Amino acid sequence: MAVTFSLVALFGLVLVSLLRSHSLTPGGAFTAAGFGFFLASTGAAAPINHMAAALIDALPNI
């Protein structure tokens, strides 16, 4: 749960910074957020969460 919230906050900050630097249009941000929202409701959500958790667990070993 804490990892998921942290990743959501991280991706949210990246989207906000891209919007502020005009590297991403509001339409593109809406599309990215919508894609993430709908991807989370598919069967791909569990493998993506497992992969993110594995990457986070591997970071201290690098």
PDB file of C-alpha atoms in Angstrom:
ATOM      1  CA  MET A   1       0.000   0.000   0.000  1.00  0.00           C
ATOM      2  CA  ALA A   2       2.763   2.468   0.901  1.00  0.00           C
ATOM      3  CA  VAL A   3       4.659   1.633  -2.288  1.00  0.00           C
ATOM      4  CA  THR A   4       1.557   2.183  -4.413  1.00  0.00           C
ATOM      5  CA  PHE A   5       0.868   5.542  -2.798  1.00  0.00           C
ATOM      6  CA  SER A   6       4.499   6.579  -3.252  1.00  0.00           C
ATOM      7  CA  LEU A   7       4.465   5.655  -6.930  1.00  0.00           C
ATOM      8  CA  VAL A   8       1.189   7.510  -7.460  1.00  0.00           C
ATOM      9  CA  ALA A   9       2.686  10.590  -5.791  1.00  0.00           C
ATOM     10  CA  LEU A  10       5.871  10.283  -7.873  1.00  0.00           C
ATOM     11  CA  PHE A  11       4.029   9.956 -11.167  1.00  0.00           C
ATOM     12  CA  GLY A  12       1.712  12.793 -10.167  1.00  0.00           C
ATOM     13  CA  LEU A  13       4.683  15.066  -9.516  1.00  0.00           C
ATOM     14  CA  VAL A  14       6.229  14.098 -12.860  1.00  0.00           C
ATOM     15  CA  LEU A  15       2.977  14.923 -14.679  1.00  0.00           C
ATOM     16  CA  VAL A  16       2.687  18.266 -12.885  1.00  0.00           C
ATOM     17  CA  SER A  17       6.287  19.193 -13.693  1.00  0.00           C
ATOM     18  CA  LEU A  18       5.801  18.251 -17.349  1.00  0.00           C
ATOM     19  CA  LEU A  19       2.664  20.370 -17.499  1.00  0.00           C
ATOM     20  CA  ARG A  20       4.410  23.356 -15.901  1.00  0.00           C
ATOM     21  CA  SER A  21       7.362  23.128 -18.298  1.00  0.00           C
ATOM     22  CA  HIS A  22       4.970  22.911 -21.260  1.00  0.00           C
ATOM     23  CA  SER A  23       6.496  19.591 -22.290  1.00  0.00           C
ATOM     24  CA  LEU A  24       3.097  17.971 -21.953  1.00  0.00           C
ATOM     25  CA  THR A  25      -0.222  19.422 -22.965  1.00  0.00           C
ATOM     26  CA  PRO A  26      -3.281  19.166 -20.702  1.00  0.00           C
ATOM     27  CA  GLY A  27      -4.811  16.749 -23.204  1.00  0.00           C
ATOM     28  CA  GLY A  28      -1.747  14.530 -23.000  1.00  0.00           C
ATOM     29  CA  ALA A  29      -1.849  14.587 -19.209  1.00  0.00           C
ATOM     30  CA  PHE A  30      -5.526  13.668 -19.236  1.00  0.00           C
ATOM     31  CA  THR A  31      -4.782  10.809 -21.623  1.00  0.00           C
ATOM     32  CA  ALA A  32      -1.899   9.547 -19.457  1.00  0.00           C
ATOM     33  CA  ALA A  33      -4.010   9.710 -16.291  1.00  0.00           C
ATOM     34  CA  GLY A  34      -6.925   8.000 -18.002  1.00  0.00           C
ATOM     35  CA  PHE A  35      -4.663   5.266 -19.350  1.00  0.00           C
ATOM     36  CA  GLY A  36      -3.260   4.621 -15.871  1.00  0.00           C
ATOM     37  CA  PHE A  37      -6.719   4.607 -14.339  1.00  0.00           C
ATOM     38  CA  PHE A  38      -8.124   2.126 -16.830  1.00  0.00           C
ATOM     39  CA  LEU A  39      -4.966  -0.004 -16.817  1.00  0.00           C
ATOM     40  CA  ALA A  40      -5.354  -0.410 -13.053  1.00  0.00           C
ATOM     41  CA  SER A  41      -8.755  -2.013 -13.552  1.00  0.00           C
ATOM     42  CA  THR A  42      -7.468  -4.676 -15.968  1.00  0.00           C
ATOM     43  CA  GLY A  43      -5.754  -7.977 -15.354  1.00  0.00           C
ATOM     44  CA  ALA A  44      -2.413  -6.266 -15.979  1.00  0.00           C
ATOM     45  CA  ALA A  45      -2.590  -4.419 -12.649  1.00  0.00           C
ATOM     46  CA  ALA A  46      -1.333  -7.332 -10.535  1.00  0.00           C
ATOM     47  CA  PRO A  47       1.768  -8.096 -12.665  1.00  0.00           C
ATOM     48  CA  ILE A  48       2.626  -4.388 -12.854  1.00  0.00           C
ATOM     49  CA  ASN A  49       2.347  -4.099  -9.060  1.00  0.00           C
ATOM     50  CA  HIS A  50       4.537  -7.193  -8.613  1.00  0.00           C
ATOM     51  CA  MET A  51       7.134  -5.814 -11.025  1.00  0.00           C
ATOM     52  CA  ALA A  52       7.201  -2.424  -9.261  1.00  0.00           C
ATOM     53  CA  ALA A  53       7.561  -4.128  -5.872  1.00  0.00           C
ATOM     54  CA  ALA A  54      10.399  -6.318  -7.191  1.00  0.00           C
ATOM     55  CA  LEU A  55      12.219  -3.280  -8.585  1.00  0.00           C
ATOM     56  CA  ILE A  56      11.842  -1.420  -5.296  1.00  0.00           C
ATOM     57  CA  ASP A  57      13.101  -4.447  -3.365  1.00  0.00           C
ATOM     58  CA  ALA A  58      16.103  -4.712  -5.715  1.00  0.00           C
ATOM     59  CA  LEU A  59      17.197  -1.066  -5.347  1.00  0.00           C
ATOM     60  CA  PRO A  60      19.065  -1.519  -2.036  1.00  0.00           C
ATOM     61  CA  ASN A  61      21.093  -4.359  -3.571  1.00  0.00           C
ATOM     62  CA  ILE A  62      22.485  -2.261  -6.426  1.00  0.00           C
TER      63      ILE A  62
END
